[in-house]
Amino acid sequence: HVQLEESGGGVVQPGGSLRLSCTSSGFTFGDFVIHWVRQAPGKGLEWVALISHDGSDQKYGDSVRGRFTVSRDNFENTLYLQMNSLTTEDTGVYYCAKVPLASSNSGPKDWYFDVWGRGTLVTVSS
Amino acid sequence: QSVLTQPPSASGTPGQRVTISCSGTSSRIVFDYVYWYQQFPGAAPKLLIYRNNQRPSGVPDRFSGSQSGSSASLAISGLQSEDEADYYCATWDDRLSGRWVFGGGTKVTVL
């Protein structure tokens, strides 16, 4: 059974940092691109970042580029999101989501969000 | 402002057909594939439609998708009370360095 579980959310002051984790089970983690997607309270979904199966390539949304860093540890089956210079606009639920096909069988247009975790809440407030 | 535009709301009575549109806000964005997600309050989104019109296993066939140029739509036929949820379209925008984009979401209400 494929599962993703986010952790590391909490309350942080503006300008602060936080690191989120996403642990996985039920599939060969190192074969798949993984995304971070967030949702501000009462708002829609916003794509944050993706990382290639081997960690060699990352892509970021415009609002987080230069402040957030996505990384992964394929030995520990864990994805990370290091968030720096946080602002109140970064408040929301952060989801990790895997793509459906292993990287050897897919390209960017097939890297859609197949299985999602339950999310972890990040609150940026003074 | 989302790159993809959806109506904020849609509604229908049980049994009716409801259609949700998803349009690119820039004339330069042309969809190859559009994806649709369903989200209930307090829950993670769930994949509803992939590659414009494909349903994952377990998704009822009353959900259908279509796409043409820079527009796409999701149709719910035979609307049921349990379909009341938020619906989001998404696509890969390969301009510049590439990014995924979502529509702003449509709240479907069953009257």
Tab-separated table of C-alpha atoms in Angstrom:
chain	number	residue	atom	x	y	z
A	1	HIS	CA	0.000	0.000	0.000
A	2	VAL	CA	1.542	3.271	-1.157
A	3	GLN	CA	1.720	5.860	1.599
A	4	LEU	CA	3.237	9.281	2.129
A	5	GLU	CA	3.327	11.086	5.446
A	6	GLU	CA	4.419	14.667	6.010
A	7	SER	CA	5.812	16.013	9.250
A	8	GLY	CA	7.694	18.986	10.629
A	9	GLY	CA	4.994	21.621	10.416
A	10	GLY	CA	4.411	24.099	13.183
A	11	VAL	CA	4.403	27.761	14.111
A	12	VAL	CA	7.351	29.914	13.057
A	13	GLN	CA	7.964	33.651	13.117
A	14	PRO	CA	8.303	35.702	9.933
A	15	GLY	CA	11.851	35.488	8.678
A	16	GLY	CA	12.347	32.122	10.290
A	17	SER	CA	13.078	28.690	8.883
A	18	LEU	CA	11.479	25.283	8.998
A	19	ARG	CA	12.240	21.886	7.506
A	20	LEU	CA	9.478	19.566	6.439
A	21	SER	CA	9.846	15.830	5.909
A	22	CYS	CA	7.852	13.344	3.866
A	23	THR	CA	8.354	9.674	4.625
A	24	SER	CA	7.201	7.000	2.231
A	25	SER	CA	6.324	3.331	2.134
A	26	GLY	CA	4.861	0.787	-0.235
A	27	PHE	CA	6.885	1.703	-3.322
A	28	THR	CA	10.490	2.079	-4.498
A	29	PHE	CA	10.979	5.678	-3.411
A	30	GLY	CA	14.172	6.241	-5.379
A	31	ASP	CA	12.448	5.522	-8.700
A	32	PHE	CA	9.936	8.378	-8.543
A	33	VAL	CA	9.768	12.131	-8.898
A	34	ILE	CA	8.134	13.669	-5.822
A	35	HIS	CA	6.386	17.038	-5.455
A	36	TRP	CA	5.543	19.502	-2.733
A	37	VAL	CA	2.175	21.249	-3.089
A	38	ARG	CA	0.698	23.707	-0.598
A	39	GLN	CA	-2.666	25.201	0.209
A	40	ALA	CA	-3.211	28.425	2.139
A	41	PRO	CA	-6.208	28.439	4.488
A	42	GLY	CA	-9.393	28.680	2.462
A	43	LYS	CA	-7.438	28.993	-0.788
A	44	GLY	CA	-6.565	26.807	-3.749
A	45	LEU	CA	-3.680	24.493	-4.474
A	46	GLU	CA	-0.249	25.873	-5.322
A	47	TRP	CA	2.617	23.815	-6.693
A	48	VAL	CA	5.801	24.411	-4.689
A	49	ALA	CA	8.571	22.189	-6.017
A	50	LEU	CA	9.557	18.876	-7.514
A	51	ILE	CA	12.699	16.791	-7.315
A	52	SER	CA	13.910	14.163	-9.747
A	53	HIS	CA	14.143	10.543	-8.686
A	54	ASP	CA	17.861	10.761	-7.977
A	55	GLY	CA	17.857	14.303	-6.585
A	56	SER	CA	19.900	15.711	-9.445
A	57	ASP	CA	17.245	18.135	-10.660
A	58	GLN	CA	14.832	20.399	-8.830
A	59	LYS	CA	12.204	22.837	-10.017
A	60	TYR	CA	10.444	25.512	-7.992
A	61	GLY	CA	7.386	27.670	-8.125
A	62	ASP	CA	7.962	31.385	-8.606
A	63	SER	CA	6.872	32.339	-5.094
A	64	VAL	CA	9.393	30.076	-3.332
A	65	ARG	CA	12.371	30.005	-5.683
A	66	GLY	CA	15.523	31.139	-3.875
A	67	ARG	CA	13.988	30.587	-0.411
A	68	PHE	CA	12.964	26.913	-0.415
A	69	THR	CA	15.140	23.907	-1.170
A	70	VAL	CA	13.843	20.432	-1.919
A	71	SER	CA	16.059	17.414	-1.315
A	72	ARG	CA	15.738	13.693	-0.765
A	73	ASP	CA	17.448	10.765	0.907
A	74	ASN	CA	16.693	7.649	-1.108
A	75	PHE	CA	18.301	5.415	1.492
A	76	GLU	CA	15.897	6.689	4.127
A	77	ASN	CA	12.945	6.941	1.688
A	78	THR	CA	12.454	10.532	2.785
A	79	LEU	CA	11.808	13.838	1.028
A	80	TYR	CA	12.630	17.203	2.572
A	81	LEU	CA	11.640	20.817	2.107
A	82	GLN	CA	13.904	23.392	3.702
A	83	MET	CA	12.005	26.667	3.981
A	84	ASN	CA	13.890	29.874	4.744
A	85	SER	CA	12.913	33.543	4.977
A	86	LEU	CA	9.344	32.572	5.699
A	87	THR	CA	6.541	35.098	5.374
A	88	THR	CA	2.899	35.004	6.398
A	89	GLU	CA	2.081	34.128	2.798
A	90	ASP	CA	3.786	30.774	3.285
A	91	THR	CA	1.162	29.740	5.825
A	92	GLY	CA	-0.773	26.677	4.782
A	93	VAL	CA	-0.953	22.923	4.565
A	94	TYR	CA	1.992	21.370	2.755
A	95	TYR	CA	1.473	18.092	0.901
A	96	CYS	CA	3.963	15.768	-0.688
A	97	ALA	CA	2.762	13.826	-3.709
A	98	LYS	CA	4.337	11.155	-5.881
A	99	VAL	CA	4.025	10.753	-9.600
A	100	PRO	CA	2.490	7.600	-11.086
A	101	LEU	CA	5.327	6.310	-13.233
A	102	ALA	CA	8.952	5.559	-12.474
A	103	SER	CA	11.329	8.095	-14.010
A	104	SER	CA	12.662	5.581	-16.496
A	105	ASN	CA	9.212	5.486	-18.060
A	106	SER	CA	8.050	9.078	-17.940
A	107	GLY	CA	8.791	12.728	-18.680
A	108	PRO	CA	7.602	16.034	-17.168
A	109	LYS	CA	4.139	15.924	-18.685
A	110	ASP	CA	3.498	12.635	-16.914
A	111	TRP	CA	4.766	13.884	-13.564
A	112	TYR	CA	1.308	14.572	-12.254
A	113	PHE	CA	0.234	14.133	-8.654
A	114	ASP	CA	-0.876	10.572	-8.151
A	115	VAL	CA	-0.766	9.745	-4.440
A	116	TRP	CA	-0.818	12.451	-1.796
A	117	GLY	CA	0.055	12.558	1.871
A	118	ARG	CA	-2.327	14.035	4.434
A	119	GLY	CA	-0.345	17.232	4.744
A	120	THR	CA	1.342	19.155	7.529
A	121	LEU	CA	0.317	22.636	8.652
A	122	VAL	CA	2.812	25.481	8.616
A	123	THR	CA	1.817	28.705	10.334
A	124	VAL	CA	3.987	31.774	9.940
A	125	SER	CA	2.981	34.295	12.557
A	126	SER	CA	4.512	36.673	15.052
B	1	GLN	CA	-3.895	35.141	-10.204
B	2	SER	CA	-3.928	31.548	-11.449
B	3	VAL	CA	-2.537	30.729	-14.874
B	4	LEU	CA	-5.606	28.535	-15.312
B	5	THR	CA	-9.066	30.025	-14.863
B	6	GLN	CA	-11.973	28.108	-13.367
B	7	PRO	CA	-15.375	29.382	-12.307
B	8	PRO	CA	-15.414	29.743	-8.522
B	9	SER	CA	-18.636	27.810	-8.176
B	10	ALA	CA	-21.037	25.469	-9.919
B	11	SER	CA	-24.193	23.781	-8.759
B	12	GLY	CA	-26.883	21.350	-9.746
B	13	THR	CA	-29.607	19.147	-8.413
B	14	PRO	CA	-29.164	15.406	-7.984
B	15	GLY	CA	-29.143	13.661	-11.320
B	16	GLN	CA	-28.199	16.746	-13.315
B	17	ARG	CA	-25.067	17.197	-15.400
B	18	VAL	CA	-22.584	19.813	-14.234
B	19	THR	CA	-19.639	21.052	-16.294
B	20	ILE	CA	-16.570	22.884	-14.991
B	21	SER	CA	-14.332	24.773	-17.399
B	22	CYS	CA	-10.574	25.351	-17.168
B	23	SER	CA	-8.988	27.935	-19.484
B	24	GLY	CA	-5.455	29.138	-19.939
B	25	THR	CA	-5.174	32.846	-19.042
B	26	SER	CA	-2.426	33.357	-21.583
B	27	SER	CA	-2.938	32.665	-25.246
B	28	ARG	CA	0.502	31.092	-25.248
B	29	ILE	CA	-0.404	28.297	-22.898
B	30	VAL	CA	-1.590	25.274	-24.761
B	31	PHE	CA	-2.423	22.161	-22.883
B	32	ASP	CA	-1.015	18.836	-23.798
B	33	TYR	CA	-2.542	17.112	-20.849
B	34	VAL	CA	-4.934	18.381	-18.219
B	35	TYR	CA	-5.519	16.736	-14.870
B	36	TRP	CA	-8.429	17.079	-12.478
B	37	TYR	CA	-8.462	16.724	-8.702
B	38	GLN	CA	-11.295	16.428	-6.222
B	39	GLN	CA	-10.889	17.689	-2.676
B	40	PHE	CA	-13.209	17.380	0.289
B	41	PRO	CA	-12.873	19.751	3.276
B	42	GLY	CA	-9.980	18.810	5.513
B	43	ALA	CA	-8.731	16.115	3.155
B	44	ALA	CA	-5.940	15.791	0.633
B	45	PRO	CA	-6.769	16.150	-3.051
B	46	LYS	CA	-7.527	13.003	-5.009
B	47	LEU	CA	-6.740	12.362	-8.661
B	48	LEU	CA	-9.958	12.280	-10.668
B	49	ILE	CA	-8.916	12.540	-14.329
B	50	TYR	CA	-5.484	12.206	-15.937
B	51	ARG	CA	-4.298	12.864	-19.485
B	52	ASN	CA	-7.421	14.905	-20.283
B	53	ASN	CA	-9.963	12.106	-20.166
B	54	GLN	CA	-8.595	9.035	-18.387
B	55	ARG	CA	-10.076	7.841	-15.115
B	56	PRO	CA	-7.980	6.066	-12.491
B	57	SER	CA	-9.452	2.815	-11.261
B	58	GLY	CA	-12.168	3.411	-8.716
B	59	VAL	CA	-13.340	6.739	-10.145
B	60	PRO	CA	-16.985	6.478	-11.232
B	61	ASP	CA	-17.670	6.822	-14.931
B	62	ARG	CA	-20.030	9.738	-14.299
B	63	PHE	CA	-16.843	11.825	-14.187
B	64	SER	CA	-15.436	12.664	-17.617
B	65	GLY	CA	-12.875	15.076	-18.990
B	66	SER	CA	-12.180	16.736	-22.321
B	67	GLN	CA	-9.600	19.145	-23.728
B	68	SER	CA	-9.160	21.305	-26.797
B	69	GLY	CA	-6.399	23.847	-27.372
B	70	SER	CA	-6.117	26.037	-24.292
B	71	SER	CA	-9.387	24.931	-22.709
B	72	ALA	CA	-10.522	21.863	-20.840
B	73	SER	CA	-13.614	20.768	-18.983
B	74	LEU	CA	-14.747	18.305	-16.370
B	75	ALA	CA	-18.276	16.943	-16.543
B	76	ILE	CA	-20.163	15.253	-13.749
B	77	SER	CA	-23.175	13.366	-15.049
B	78	GLY	CA	-25.880	12.109	-12.747
B	79	LEU	CA	-24.760	14.456	-9.970
B	80	GLN	CA	-24.851	12.927	-6.495
B	81	SER	CA	-24.742	14.508	-3.059
B	82	GLU	CA	-21.326	12.977	-2.394
B	83	ASP	CA	-19.916	14.905	-5.366
B	84	GLU	CA	-20.115	18.131	-3.391
B	85	ALA	CA	-16.448	19.132	-3.183
B	86	ASP	CA	-13.795	21.419	-4.639
B	87	TYR	CA	-12.409	20.566	-8.061
B	88	TYR	CA	-9.059	21.711	-9.464
B	89	CYS	CA	-7.542	21.460	-12.918
B	90	ALA	CA	-3.767	21.290	-13.383
B	91	THR	CA	-1.286	21.159	-16.226
B	92	TRP	CA	2.432	21.213	-16.905
B	93	ASP	CA	3.597	24.552	-18.296
B	94	ASP	CA	6.884	23.895	-20.065
B	95	ARG	CA	7.698	27.537	-20.797
B	96	LEU	CA	10.877	28.849	-19.176
B	97	SER	CA	12.199	26.225	-16.763
B	98	GLY	CA	8.914	24.377	-16.461
B	99	ARG	CA	6.343	24.360	-13.695
B	100	TRP	CA	3.056	22.829	-12.674
B	101	VAL	CA	0.066	25.156	-12.498
B	102	PHE	CA	-3.357	24.774	-10.932
B	103	GLY	CA	-6.643	26.443	-11.596
B	104	GLY	CA	-8.158	28.432	-8.764
B	105	GLY	CA	-10.668	25.687	-7.995
B	106	THR	CA	-14.428	25.285	-8.389
B	107	LYS	CA	-16.743	24.576	-5.501
B	108	VAL	CA	-19.513	22.230	-6.626
B	109	THR	CA	-22.709	22.409	-4.591
B	110	VAL	CA	-25.476	19.849	-4.847
B	111	LEU	CA	-28.757	21.665	-4.315
